[in-house]
PDB file of C-alpha atoms in Angstrom:
ATOM      1  CA  MET A   1      21.989   3.051  21.300  1.00 65.00           C
ATOM      2  CA  LEU A   2      19.365   3.584  18.601  1.00 72.00           C
ATOM      3  CA  ASN A   3      15.705   3.162  19.465  1.00 86.00           C
ATOM      4  CA  GLN A   4      13.436   1.284  17.058  1.00 84.00           C
ATOM      5  CA  SER A   5      12.205   4.375  15.198  1.00 91.00           C
ATOM      6  CA  GLU A   6      15.777   5.544  14.701  1.00 94.00           C
ATOM      7  CA  LYS A   7      16.582   2.086  13.356  1.00 96.00           C
ATOM      8  CA  VAL A   8      13.782   2.450  10.796  1.00 97.00           C
ATOM      9  CA  ILE A   9      15.143   5.826   9.708  1.00 97.00           C
ATOM     10  CA  LYS A  10      18.657   4.396   9.404  1.00 97.00           C
ATOM     11  CA  ILE A  11      17.463   1.367   7.413  1.00 98.00           C
ATOM     12  CA  LEU A  12      15.360   3.472   5.046  1.00 98.00           C
ATOM     13  CA  GLY A  13      17.791   6.367   4.789  1.00 98.00           C
ATOM     14  CA  THR A  14      14.887   8.791   5.278  1.00 98.00           C
ATOM     15  CA  LYS A  15      14.094  11.738   7.524  1.00 98.00           C
ATOM     16  CA  TYR A  16      11.022  10.061   9.002  1.00 98.00           C
ATOM     17  CA  PRO A  17       9.995   6.468   9.849  1.00 98.00           C
ATOM     18  CA  LEU A  18       7.220   6.657   7.257  1.00 98.00           C
ATOM     19  CA  ILE A  19       6.498   4.525   4.199  1.00 98.00           C
ATOM     20  CA  GLN A  20       3.925   5.309   1.523  1.00 98.00           C
ATOM     21  CA  ALA A  21       2.140   2.026   0.896  1.00 98.00           C
ATOM     22  CA  PRO A  22       2.195   0.682  -2.673  1.00 97.00           C
ATOM     23  CA  MET A  23      -1.248   0.683  -4.283  1.00 96.00           C
ATOM     24  CA  ASN A  24      -2.118  -1.035  -7.555  1.00 96.00           C
ATOM     25  CA  TRP A  25      -2.678   1.518 -10.380  1.00 97.00           C
ATOM     26  CA  LEU A  26      -2.547   4.446  -7.941  1.00 98.00           C
ATOM     27  CA  THR A  27       1.137   5.336  -7.697  1.00 98.00           C
ATOM     28  CA  ASN A  28       3.443   6.991 -10.199  1.00 98.00           C
ATOM     29  CA  ALA A  29       6.815   8.699 -10.349  1.00 98.00           C
ATOM     30  CA  GLU A  30       5.393  12.063  -9.259  1.00 98.00           C
ATOM     31  CA  LEU A  31       3.719  10.747  -6.105  1.00 98.00           C
ATOM     32  CA  VAL A  32       6.586   8.473  -5.078  1.00 98.00           C
ATOM     33  CA  ALA A  33       9.250  11.115  -5.667  1.00 98.00           C
ATOM     34  CA  ALA A  34       7.225  13.666  -3.701  1.00 98.00           C
ATOM     35  CA  VAL A  35       7.047  11.288  -0.720  1.00 98.00           C
ATOM     36  CA  SER A  36      10.769  10.589  -0.833  1.00 98.00           C
ATOM     37  CA  ASN A  37      11.651  14.256  -1.310  1.00 98.00           C
ATOM     38  CA  SER A  38       9.514  15.086   1.737  1.00 98.00           C
ATOM     39  CA  GLY A  39      11.247  12.682   4.106  1.00 98.00           C
ATOM     40  CA  GLY A  40       9.384   9.396   3.695  1.00 98.00           C
ATOM     41  CA  LEU A  41       9.992   6.330   1.547  1.00 98.00           C
ATOM     42  CA  GLY A  42       7.877   6.340  -1.602  1.00 98.00           C
ATOM     43  CA  ILE A  43       6.943   2.989  -3.139  1.00 98.00           C
ATOM     44  CA  LEU A  44       6.002   2.323  -6.766  1.00 98.00           C
ATOM     45  CA  GLY A  45       3.112  -0.158  -6.821  1.00 98.00           C
ATOM     46  CA  PRO A  46       1.969  -2.544  -9.576  1.00 97.00           C
ATOM     47  CA  ASN A  47       1.026  -0.755 -12.828  1.00 97.00           C
ATOM     48  CA  ALA A  48       2.673   2.428 -11.555  1.00 98.00           C
ATOM     49  CA  GLY A  49       2.127   5.282 -13.969  1.00 97.00           C
ATOM     50  CA  GLN A  50       0.064   3.145 -16.348  1.00 97.00           C
ATOM     51  CA  ARG A  51      -3.518   3.354 -17.630  1.00 95.00           C
ATOM     52  CA  GLU A  52      -3.774  -0.184 -19.014  1.00 94.00           C
ATOM     53  CA  ALA A  53      -2.396  -3.664 -18.352  1.00 93.00           C
ATOM     54  CA  TYR A  54       0.380  -5.203 -20.444  1.00 95.00           C
ATOM     55  CA  SER A  55       2.133  -8.521 -20.894  1.00 97.00           C
ATOM     56  CA  PRO A  56       4.943  -9.317 -18.415  1.00 96.00           C
ATOM     57  CA  GLU A  57       7.514  -8.420 -21.075  1.00 97.00           C
ATOM     58  CA  VAL A  58       5.993  -4.995 -21.732  1.00 97.00           C
ATOM     59  CA  THR A  59       5.349  -4.531 -18.001  1.00 97.00           C
ATOM     60  CA  TYR A  60       9.079  -4.973 -17.378  1.00 98.00           C
ATOM     61  CA  GLN A  61       9.976  -2.194 -19.820  1.00 98.00           C
ATOM     62  CA  LYS A  62       7.197   0.164 -18.709  1.00 98.00           C
ATOM     63  CA  PHE A  63       8.198  -0.269 -15.076  1.00 98.00           C
ATOM     64  CA  ARG A  64      11.860   0.418 -15.853  1.00 98.00           C
ATOM     65  CA  GLU A  65      10.760   3.640 -17.515  1.00 98.00           C
ATOM     66  CA  GLU A  66       8.711   4.640 -14.459  1.00 98.00           C
ATOM     67  CA  ILE A  67      11.685   3.914 -12.192  1.00 98.00           C
ATOM     68  CA  GLN A  68      13.908   6.039 -14.427  1.00 98.00           C
ATOM     69  CA  LYS A  69      11.341   8.836 -14.338  1.00 98.00           C
ATOM     70  CA  THR A  70      11.255   8.652 -10.537  1.00 98.00           C
ATOM     71  CA  LYS A  71      15.043   8.903 -10.433  1.00 98.00           C
ATOM     72  CA  SER A  72      14.854  12.028 -12.571  1.00 98.00           C
ATOM     73  CA  ILE A  73      12.618  13.716  -9.952  1.00 98.00           C
ATOM     74  CA  THR A  74      14.307  12.596  -6.735  1.00 98.00           C
ATOM     75  CA  ASP A  75      17.783  11.659  -5.586  1.00 98.00           C
ATOM     76  CA  LYS A  76      16.314  10.157  -2.410  1.00 98.00           C
ATOM     77  CA  ASN A  77      15.604   6.483  -1.700  1.00 98.00           C
ATOM     78  CA  PHE A  78      12.415   4.895  -2.993  1.00 98.00           C
ATOM     79  CA  GLY A  79      11.202   1.343  -3.449  1.00 98.00           C
ATOM     80  CA  ILE A  80       8.952  -1.005  -5.380  1.00 98.00           C
ATOM     81  CA  ASN A  81       6.248  -3.505  -4.476  1.00 98.00           C
ATOM     82  CA  VAL A  82       6.574  -7.288  -4.919  1.00 98.00           C
ATOM     83  CA  LEU A  83       3.431  -9.405  -4.547  1.00 97.00           C
ATOM     84  CA  LEU A  84       3.902 -12.916  -3.163  1.00 97.00           C
ATOM     85  CA  PRO A  85       3.640 -15.682  -4.181  1.00 96.00           C
ATOM     86  CA  ILE A  86       5.589 -14.496  -7.193  1.00 96.00           C
ATOM     87  CA  ASN A  87       3.895 -14.497 -10.599  1.00 96.00           C
ATOM     88  CA  PRO A  88       5.144 -13.414 -14.039  1.00 97.00           C
ATOM     89  CA  PHE A  89       3.985  -9.842 -13.506  1.00 96.00           C
ATOM     90  CA  SER A  90       5.461  -9.327 -10.042  1.00 96.00           C
ATOM     91  CA  GLU A  91       8.645 -11.055 -11.212  1.00 97.00           C
ATOM     92  CA  ALA A  92       8.837  -8.555 -14.079  1.00 97.00           C
ATOM     93  CA  LEU A  93       8.635  -5.689 -11.550  1.00 97.00           C
ATOM     94  CA  LEU A  94      11.264  -7.295  -9.333  1.00 98.00           C
ATOM     95  CA  ASN A  95      13.682  -7.807 -12.223  1.00 98.00           C
ATOM     96  CA  ALA A  96      13.135  -4.291 -13.559  1.00 98.00           C
ATOM     97  CA  ALA A  97      13.904  -2.846 -10.120  1.00 98.00           C
ATOM     98  CA  ILE A  98      17.041  -4.946  -9.678  1.00 98.00           C
ATOM     99  CA  ASP A  99      18.250  -3.980 -13.154  1.00 98.00           C
ATOM    100  CA  GLU A 100      17.686  -0.317 -12.276  1.00 98.00           C
ATOM    101  CA  GLY A 101      19.550  -0.607  -8.969  1.00 98.00           C
ATOM    102  CA  VAL A 102      16.535  -0.068  -6.688  1.00 98.00           C
ATOM    103  CA  LYS A 103      17.353  -1.216  -3.139  1.00 98.00           C
ATOM    104  CA  TYR A 104      14.011  -1.108  -1.303  1.00 98.00           C
ATOM    105  CA  PHE A 105      11.400  -3.832  -1.753  1.00 98.00           C
ATOM    106  CA  ALA A 106       7.979  -3.857  -0.092  1.00 98.00           C
ATOM    107  CA  THR A 107       6.925  -7.498  -0.254  1.00 98.00           C
ATOM    108  CA  VAL A 108       3.303  -8.409   0.441  1.00 98.00           C
ATOM    109  CA  GLY A 109       1.962 -11.922   1.081  1.00 97.00           C
ATOM    110  CA  ASP A 110       3.569 -15.127   2.310  1.00 97.00           C
ATOM    111  CA  ALA A 111       7.273 -15.074   3.157  1.00 98.00           C
ATOM    112  CA  ASP A 112       9.322 -16.491   0.277  1.00 98.00           C
ATOM    113  CA  SER A 113      12.884 -17.548   1.067  1.00 98.00           C
ATOM    114  CA  ILE A 114      13.865 -17.725  -2.626  1.00 97.00           C
ATOM    115  CA  ILE A 115      12.666 -14.213  -3.429  1.00 98.00           C
ATOM    116  CA  PHE A 116      14.124 -12.831  -0.198  1.00 98.00           C
ATOM    117  CA  LYS A 117      17.485 -14.420  -1.062  1.00 98.00           C
ATOM    118  CA  LYS A 118      17.397 -12.895  -4.545  1.00 98.00           C
ATOM    119  CA  ILE A 119      16.700  -9.449  -3.090  1.00 98.00           C
ATOM    120  CA  LYS A 120      19.465  -9.789  -0.507  1.00 98.00           C
ATOM    121  CA  GLU A 121      21.944 -10.981  -3.140  1.00 97.00           C
ATOM    122  CA  ASN A 122      21.316  -7.661  -4.869  1.00 97.00           C
ATOM    123  CA  ASN A 123      21.909  -5.693  -1.644  1.00 96.00           C
ATOM    124  CA  GLY A 124      18.219  -5.035  -1.180  1.00 98.00           C
ATOM    125  CA  VAL A 125      16.254  -4.033   1.908  1.00 98.00           C
ATOM    126  CA  ILE A 126      13.043  -5.990   2.554  1.00 98.00           C
ATOM    127  CA  ILE A 127       9.940  -4.433   4.119  1.00 98.00           C
ATOM    128  CA  HIS A 128       7.565  -7.372   4.516  1.00 98.00           C
ATOM    129  CA  ARG A 129       3.807  -7.217   5.099  1.00 98.00           C
ATOM    130  CA  PRO A 130       1.909 -10.475   5.648  1.00 98.00           C
ATOM    131  CA  LEU A 131      -1.682 -10.154   4.430  1.00 96.00           C
ATOM    132  CA  ASN A 132      -2.915 -11.764   7.653  1.00 96.00           C
ATOM    133  CA  PRO A 133      -0.283 -10.926  10.272  1.00 97.00           C
ATOM    134  CA  ASN A 134       0.204 -13.292  13.190  1.00 98.00           C
ATOM    135  CA  SER A 135       3.114 -14.060  15.483  1.00 97.00           C
ATOM    136  CA  GLU A 136       4.083 -17.161  13.472  1.00 98.00           C
ATOM    137  CA  ASN A 137       4.361 -15.544  10.039  1.00 98.00           C
ATOM    138  CA  MET A 138       6.007 -12.445  11.483  1.00 98.00           C
ATOM    139  CA  ARG A 139       8.673 -14.548  13.210  1.00 98.00           C
ATOM    140  CA  GLU A 140       9.137 -16.638  10.054  1.00 98.00           C
ATOM    141  CA  ALA A 141       9.791 -13.509   7.995  1.00 98.00           C
ATOM    142  CA  GLU A 142      12.221 -12.241  10.631  1.00 98.00           C
ATOM    143  CA  SER A 143      14.106 -15.552  10.542  1.00 98.00           C
ATOM    144  CA  LEU A 144      14.413 -15.242   6.754  1.00 98.00           C
ATOM    145  CA  GLY A 145      16.234 -11.937   7.064  1.00 97.00           C
ATOM    146  CA  VAL A 146      13.662  -9.247   6.376  1.00 98.00           C
ATOM    147  CA  ASP A 147      14.666  -5.829   7.634  1.00 98.00           C
ATOM    148  CA  LEU A 148      11.309  -4.351   8.619  1.00 98.00           C
ATOM    149  CA  LEU A 149       7.840  -5.790   9.221  1.00 98.00           C
ATOM    150  CA  VAL A 150       4.386  -4.276   8.754  1.00 98.00           C
ATOM    151  CA  ALA A 151       1.431  -5.133  10.992  1.00 98.00           C
ATOM    152  CA  THR A 152      -1.823  -4.426   9.166  1.00 97.00           C
ATOM    153  CA  GLY A 153      -5.166  -4.030  10.907  1.00 97.00           C
ATOM    154  CA  TYR A 154      -8.632  -4.703   9.505  1.00 96.00           C
ATOM    155  CA  ASP A 155      -9.053  -0.921   9.220  1.00 96.00           C
ATOM    156  CA  GLU A 156      -6.886  -0.749   6.082  1.00 96.00           C
ATOM    157  CA  GLY A 157      -7.820  -0.172   2.444  1.00 95.00           C
ATOM    158  CA  GLY A 158      -6.820  -2.373  -0.492  1.00 92.00           C
ATOM    159  CA  VAL A 159      -6.862  -6.134   0.090  1.00 92.00           C
ATOM    160  CA  ILE A 160      -7.948  -6.268   3.722  1.00 93.00           C
ATOM    161  CA  PRO A 161      -6.972  -9.058   6.129  1.00 94.00           C
ATOM    162  CA  SER A 162      -9.398 -11.971   6.296  1.00 92.00           C
ATOM    163  CA  GLN A 163      -9.071 -11.857  10.092  1.00 92.00           C
ATOM    164  CA  GLN A 164     -11.173  -9.120  11.629  1.00 94.00           C
ATOM    165  CA  ILE A 165      -8.549  -7.754  14.035  1.00 96.00           C
ATOM    166  CA  GLY A 166      -8.241  -3.979  14.190  1.00 96.00           C
ATOM    167  CA  THR A 167      -5.023  -1.992  14.070  1.00 97.00           C
ATOM    168  CA  PHE A 168      -5.175  -1.226  17.809  1.00 96.00           C
ATOM    169  CA  SER A 169      -5.201  -4.959  18.560  1.00 97.00           C
ATOM    170  CA  ILE A 170      -2.792  -6.327  15.960  1.00 98.00           C
ATOM    171  CA  VAL A 171       0.067  -3.822  16.256  1.00 98.00           C
ATOM    172  CA  PRO A 172       1.103  -4.333  19.905  1.00 98.00           C
ATOM    173  CA  ALA A 173       0.784  -8.117  19.584  1.00 98.00           C
ATOM    174  CA  MET A 174       3.049  -8.152  16.524  1.00 98.00           C
ATOM    175  CA  VAL A 175       5.548  -5.756  18.111  1.00 98.00           C
ATOM    176  CA  ASP A 176       5.835  -8.162  21.050  1.00 98.00           C
ATOM    177  CA  SER A 177       6.371 -11.185  18.792  1.00 98.00           C
ATOM    178  CA  VAL A 178       9.568 -10.074  17.003  1.00 98.00           C
ATOM    179  CA  SER A 179      12.781  -8.187  17.729  1.00 97.00           C
ATOM    180  CA  ILE A 180      13.036  -6.133  14.527  1.00 97.00           C
ATOM    181  CA  PRO A 181      11.101  -2.883  13.975  1.00 98.00           C
ATOM    182  CA  VAL A 182       7.392  -3.128  13.128  1.00 98.00           C
ATOM    183  CA  LEU A 183       5.466  -0.441  11.246  1.00 98.00           C
ATOM    184  CA  ALA A 184       1.734   0.061  11.787  1.00 98.00           C
ATOM    185  CA  ALA A 185      -0.751   0.082   8.908  1.00 98.00           C
ATOM    186  CA  GLY A 186      -4.513   0.483   8.730  1.00 97.00           C
ATOM    187  CA  GLY A 187      -6.696   3.552   9.217  1.00 97.00           C
ATOM    188  CA  ILE A 188      -3.891   6.071   9.830  1.00 98.00           C
ATOM    189  CA  ASN A 189      -5.063   9.321   8.229  1.00 98.00           C
ATOM    190  CA  ASP A 190      -3.827  12.103  10.510  1.00 97.00           C
ATOM    191  CA  LYS A 191      -1.239  12.896  13.153  1.00 97.00           C
ATOM    192  CA  ARG A 192      -3.465  11.423  15.875  1.00 97.00           C
ATOM    193  CA  GLY A 193      -3.240   8.072  14.110  1.00 97.00           C
ATOM    194  CA  VAL A 194       0.537   8.406  13.867  1.00 97.00           C
ATOM    195  CA  LYS A 195       0.794   9.180  17.577  1.00 97.00           C
ATOM    196  CA  ALA A 196      -1.469   6.227  18.381  1.00 97.00           C
ATOM    197  CA  ALA A 197       0.716   3.918  16.293  1.00 97.00           C
ATOM    198  CA  PHE A 198       3.797   4.903  18.281  1.00 97.00           C
ATOM    199  CA  ALA A 199       1.872   4.555  21.535  1.00 97.00           C
ATOM    200  CA  LEU A 200       1.022   0.984  20.503  1.00 97.00           C
ATOM    201  CA  GLY A 201       4.722   0.209  20.121  1.00 97.00           C
ATOM    202  CA  ALA A 202       5.113   0.659  16.374  1.00 98.00           C
ATOM    203  CA  SER A 203       8.457   1.981  15.162  1.00 98.00           C
ATOM    204  CA  GLY A 204       6.986   3.713  12.128  1.00 98.00           C
ATOM    205  CA  VAL A 205       3.906   4.027   9.941  1.00 98.00           C
ATOM    206  CA  TYR A 206       2.905   2.551   6.578  1.00 98.00           C
ATOM    207  CA  ILE A 207       0.201   4.719   5.013  1.00 98.00           C
ATOM    208  CA  GLY A 208      -1.786   4.273   1.803  1.00 98.00           C
ATOM    209  CA  THR A 209      -5.255   5.866   1.695  1.00 98.00           C
ATOM    210  CA  ARG A 210      -4.215   9.296   2.979  1.00 98.00           C
ATOM    211  CA  PHE A 211      -1.631   9.697   0.214  1.00 98.00           C
ATOM    212  CA  LEU A 212      -4.369   9.211  -2.378  1.00 98.00           C
ATOM    213  CA  LEU A 213      -5.905  12.488  -1.208  1.00 98.00           C
ATOM    214  CA  THR A 214      -2.928  14.634  -2.203  1.00 98.00           C
ATOM    215  CA  LYS A 215      -2.252  16.944  -5.111  1.00 98.00           C
ATOM    216  CA  GLU A 216       0.369  14.589  -6.569  1.00 98.00           C
ATOM    217  CA  SER A 217      -1.821  11.483  -6.398  1.00 98.00           C
ATOM    218  CA  PRO A 218      -2.895  10.111  -9.803  1.00 98.00           C
ATOM    219  CA  MET A 219      -6.320   9.168  -8.434  1.00 98.00           C
ATOM    220  CA  SER A 220      -9.249  10.770 -10.280  1.00 98.00           C
ATOM    221  CA  ASN A 221     -10.104  14.256  -9.016  1.00 98.00           C
ATOM    222  CA  LYS A 222     -13.768  13.254  -9.160  1.00 97.00           C
ATOM    223  CA  VAL A 223     -13.047  10.462  -6.688  1.00 98.00           C
ATOM    224  CA  LYS A 224     -11.010  12.754  -4.442  1.00 98.00           C
ATOM    225  CA  GLU A 225     -13.940  15.155  -4.185  1.00 97.00           C
ATOM    226  CA  GLN A 226     -16.368  12.301  -3.538  1.00 97.00           C
ATOM    227  CA  ILE A 227     -14.229  10.991  -0.675  1.00 98.00           C
ATOM    228  CA  LEU A 228     -14.111  14.425   0.964  1.00 97.00           C
ATOM    229  CA  LYS A 229     -17.929  14.344   1.112  1.00 97.00           C
ATOM    230  CA  SER A 230     -18.102  10.791   2.477  1.00 97.00           C
ATOM    231  CA  LYS A 231     -18.572   9.362   5.973  1.00 97.00           C
ATOM    232  CA  ASN A 232     -17.031   6.290   7.552  1.00 96.00           C
ATOM    233  CA  GLN A 233     -20.342   4.442   7.209  1.00 96.00           C
ATOM    234  CA  ASP A 234     -20.197   4.935   3.434  1.00 97.00           C
ATOM    235  CA  MET A 235     -17.537   2.216   3.263  1.00 97.00           C
ATOM    236  CA  LEU A 236     -19.150  -1.136   2.387  1.00 97.00           C
ATOM    237  CA  LEU A 237     -17.847  -4.705   2.637  1.00 96.00           C
ATOM    238  CA  VAL A 238     -18.303  -6.131  -0.866  1.00 96.00           C
ATOM    239  CA  ALA A 239     -16.242  -9.348  -0.493  1.00 95.00           C
ATOM    240  CA  LYS A 240     -14.298 -11.182   2.188  1.00 94.00           C
ATOM    241  CA  GLN A 241     -11.150  -9.111   1.631  1.00 94.00           C
ATOM    242  CA  GLN A 242     -12.506  -6.112  -0.275  1.00 95.00           C
ATOM    243  CA  ARG A 243     -14.122  -2.902   0.898  1.00 96.00           C
ATOM    244  CA  SER A 244     -15.420  -0.045  -1.242  1.00 97.00           C
ATOM    245  CA  LEU A 245     -16.953   3.384  -1.017  1.00 97.00           C
ATOM    246  CA  ASN A 246     -20.670   3.205  -1.803  1.00 96.00           C
ATOM    247  CA  THR A 247     -20.520   3.400  -5.585  1.00 96.00           C
ATOM    248  CA  LYS A 248     -23.519   2.019  -7.483  1.00 96.00           C
ATOM    249  CA  ILE A 249     -21.896  -1.367  -8.069  1.00 96.00           C
ATOM    250  CA  ALA A 250     -20.579  -1.522  -4.488  1.00 96.00           C
ATOM    251  CA  VAL A 251     -24.103  -1.146  -3.088  1.00 96.00           C
ATOM    252  CA  MET A 252     -25.236  -4.047  -5.268  1.00 96.00           C
ATOM    253  CA  LEU A 253     -22.256  -6.194  -4.291  1.00 96.00           C
ATOM    254  CA  GLU A 254     -22.760  -5.541  -0.581  1.00 96.00           C
ATOM    255  CA  SER A 255     -26.391  -6.666  -0.742  1.00 96.00           C
ATOM    256  CA  LYS A 256     -25.313  -9.805  -2.605  1.00 94.00           C
ATOM    257  CA  TYR A 257     -22.359 -10.725  -0.358  1.00 94.00           C
ATOM    258  CA  GLU A 258     -23.171 -13.477   2.145  1.00 92.00           C
ATOM    259  CA  ASP A 259     -20.382 -16.067   2.233  1.00 94.00           C
ATOM    260  CA  LEU A 260     -17.184 -17.254   0.549  1.00 92.00           C
ATOM    261  CA  VAL A 261     -19.063 -18.347  -2.585  1.00 94.00           C
ATOM    262  CA  THR A 262     -20.681 -14.970  -3.134  1.00 94.00           C
ATOM    263  CA  SER A 263     -17.410 -13.297  -2.173  1.00 94.00           C
ATOM    264  CA  ASN A 264     -15.649 -15.060  -5.036  1.00 94.00           C
ATOM    265  CA  GLU A 265     -18.506 -14.190  -7.379  1.00 96.00           C
ATOM    266  CA  ASN A 266     -18.279 -10.547  -6.359  1.00 95.00           C
ATOM    267  CA  ILE A 267     -14.521 -10.463  -6.906  1.00 94.00           C
ATOM    268  CA  GLU A 268     -15.073 -11.766 -10.441  1.00 95.00           C
ATOM    269  CA  ILE A 269     -17.684  -9.059 -11.084  1.00 95.00           C
ATOM    270  CA  ILE A 270     -15.255  -6.436  -9.767  1.00 94.00           C
ATOM    271  CA  ARG A 271     -12.520  -7.690 -12.111  1.00 93.00           C
ATOM    272  CA  GLU A 272     -14.854  -7.704 -15.105  1.00 93.00           C
ATOM    273  CA  ASN A 273     -15.746  -4.075 -14.376  1.00 92.00           C
ATOM    274  CA  GLY A 274     -12.146  -2.913 -14.087  1.00 91.00           C
ATOM    275  CA  GLY A 275     -11.924  -2.887 -10.286  1.00 91.00           C
ATOM    276  CA  ILE A 276     -10.022  -0.010  -8.732  1.00 95.00           C
ATOM    277  CA  ARG A 277      -8.568   1.043 -12.082  1.00 97.00           C
ATOM    278  CA  SER A 278     -12.000   2.056 -13.411  1.00 96.00           C
ATOM    279  CA  GLY A 279     -13.227   3.278 -10.042  1.00 97.00           C
ATOM    280  CA  MET A 280     -10.237   5.149  -8.653  1.00 98.00           C
ATOM    281  CA  LEU A 281      -7.985   5.944 -11.594  1.00 97.00           C
ATOM    282  CA  GLU A 282     -10.667   6.655 -14.214  1.00 97.00           C
ATOM    283  CA  GLY A 283     -13.338   7.979 -11.842  1.00 96.00           C
ATOM    284  CA  ASP A 284     -16.191   5.626 -12.800  1.00 96.00           C
ATOM    285  CA  LEU A 285     -18.451   6.017  -9.757  1.00 94.00           C
ATOM    286  CA  GLU A 286     -21.040   3.595 -11.137  1.00 94.00           C
ATOM    287  CA  ASN A 287     -19.118   0.541 -12.297  1.00 94.00           C
ATOM    288  CA  GLY A 288     -15.852   0.793 -10.361  1.00 95.00           C
ATOM    289  CA  ILE A 289     -14.976   0.287  -6.720  1.00 96.00           C
ATOM    290  CA  ILE A 290     -13.111   2.692  -4.454  1.00 98.00           C
ATOM    291  CA  SER A 291     -11.011   0.828  -1.924  1.00 97.00           C
ATOM    292  CA  LEU A 292     -10.067   2.860   1.157  1.00 97.00           C
ATOM    293  CA  ASN A 293      -9.495   2.485   4.867  1.00 97.00           C
ATOM    294  CA  THR A 294     -12.332   2.854   7.368  1.00 95.00           C
ATOM    295  CA  SER A 295     -11.304   6.275   8.676  1.00 96.00           C
ATOM    296  CA  ILE A 296     -12.070   8.460   5.655  1.00 97.00           C
ATOM    297  CA  GLU A 297     -14.340  10.856   7.540  1.00 97.00           C
ATOM    298  CA  ILE A 298     -11.392  12.651   9.145  1.00 97.00           C
ATOM    299  CA  ILE A 299      -9.851  13.479   5.750  1.00 98.00           C
ATOM    300  CA  LYS A 300     -10.817  17.111   5.139  1.00 96.00           C
ATOM    301  CA  ASN A 301      -8.466  18.408   2.447  1.00 97.00           C
ATOM    302  CA  ILE A 302      -6.181  17.623  -0.477  1.00 98.00           C
ATOM    303  CA  PRO A 303      -2.750  18.947   0.494  1.00 98.00           C
ATOM    304  CA  SER A 304       0.580  18.576  -1.232  1.00 98.00           C
ATOM    305  CA  VAL A 305       2.549  15.497  -0.196  1.00 98.00           C
ATOM    306  CA  LYS A 306       5.103  17.757   1.497  1.00 98.00           C
ATOM    307  CA  ASP A 307       2.470  19.504   3.615  1.00 98.00           C
ATOM    308  CA  LEU A 308       0.796  16.204   4.484  1.00 98.00           C
ATOM    309  CA  ILE A 309       4.009  14.557   5.678  1.00 98.00           C
ATOM    310  CA  GLU A 310       4.947  17.610   7.747  1.00 98.00           C
ATOM    311  CA  GLU A 311       1.499  17.470   9.369  1.00 97.00           C
ATOM    312  CA  LEU A 312       1.623  13.710   9.999  1.00 98.00           C
ATOM    313  CA  MET A 313       5.122  13.708  11.450  1.00 95.00           C
ATOM    314  CA  ASN A 314       4.973  17.022  13.348  1.00 86.00           C
TER     315      ASN A 314
END
């Protein structure tokens, strides 16, 4: 009888129970293919391989091209990200993936029976991550037929949960609430974090930040070098669900952030300044933000994806 980690490997068709988290602007064919070629499941995130935003119609075509490019580099499984609730842009990504025969879908947000049904009708596998995981929304997603679940702690990068529950607390509670495999996410940057995730009952790991510090990552080299010099305390809370390395604008936003009103104001300022695209993709350390998990201090090098995965899963 298969254990839960073996079930994850069987579902993903990978060597390891490891998924590279999708990150807006910060994935491309090279990174995703490298993850898949090295035994994990690579995921193309929104705006994968792009340097600017497009209309939904152009987004559809650009994303198809990035999927085709990924296929040209790997013959292994890989997936795409679908943000929920669905909007014209995430629907364009979903349709492009279905038209290209992609079978793995990392959905993020509230469970959506209509979208899940559409994915399943196209023989897709659903890896679902609620933004604010709790036993109710995890069980709801399980009842709607998702294949794998992700339990995200407050330690994560990107859009952080509004509930301040760390990875060590959320993972075992979510594992106990459902019968399907649960992957751990949030603050996992080395093999100690991977081991801890399994000790907490997780059946696999879902890692974003650490893959940004690899040779294949499209993130700005200037930002990579800045992160290597940074400490955990250099991460600042700039809005209710947004954290950033201490760039010039992040320091200002942290001092301004007090409540939900100022949080919304800060998010608007971040958008006007290009957000993570300007900060992380273009390397603007003054006007952009750099969204990472809270465990950056233990990241000491910029390896290849292959070497990183071998180290994490050793």
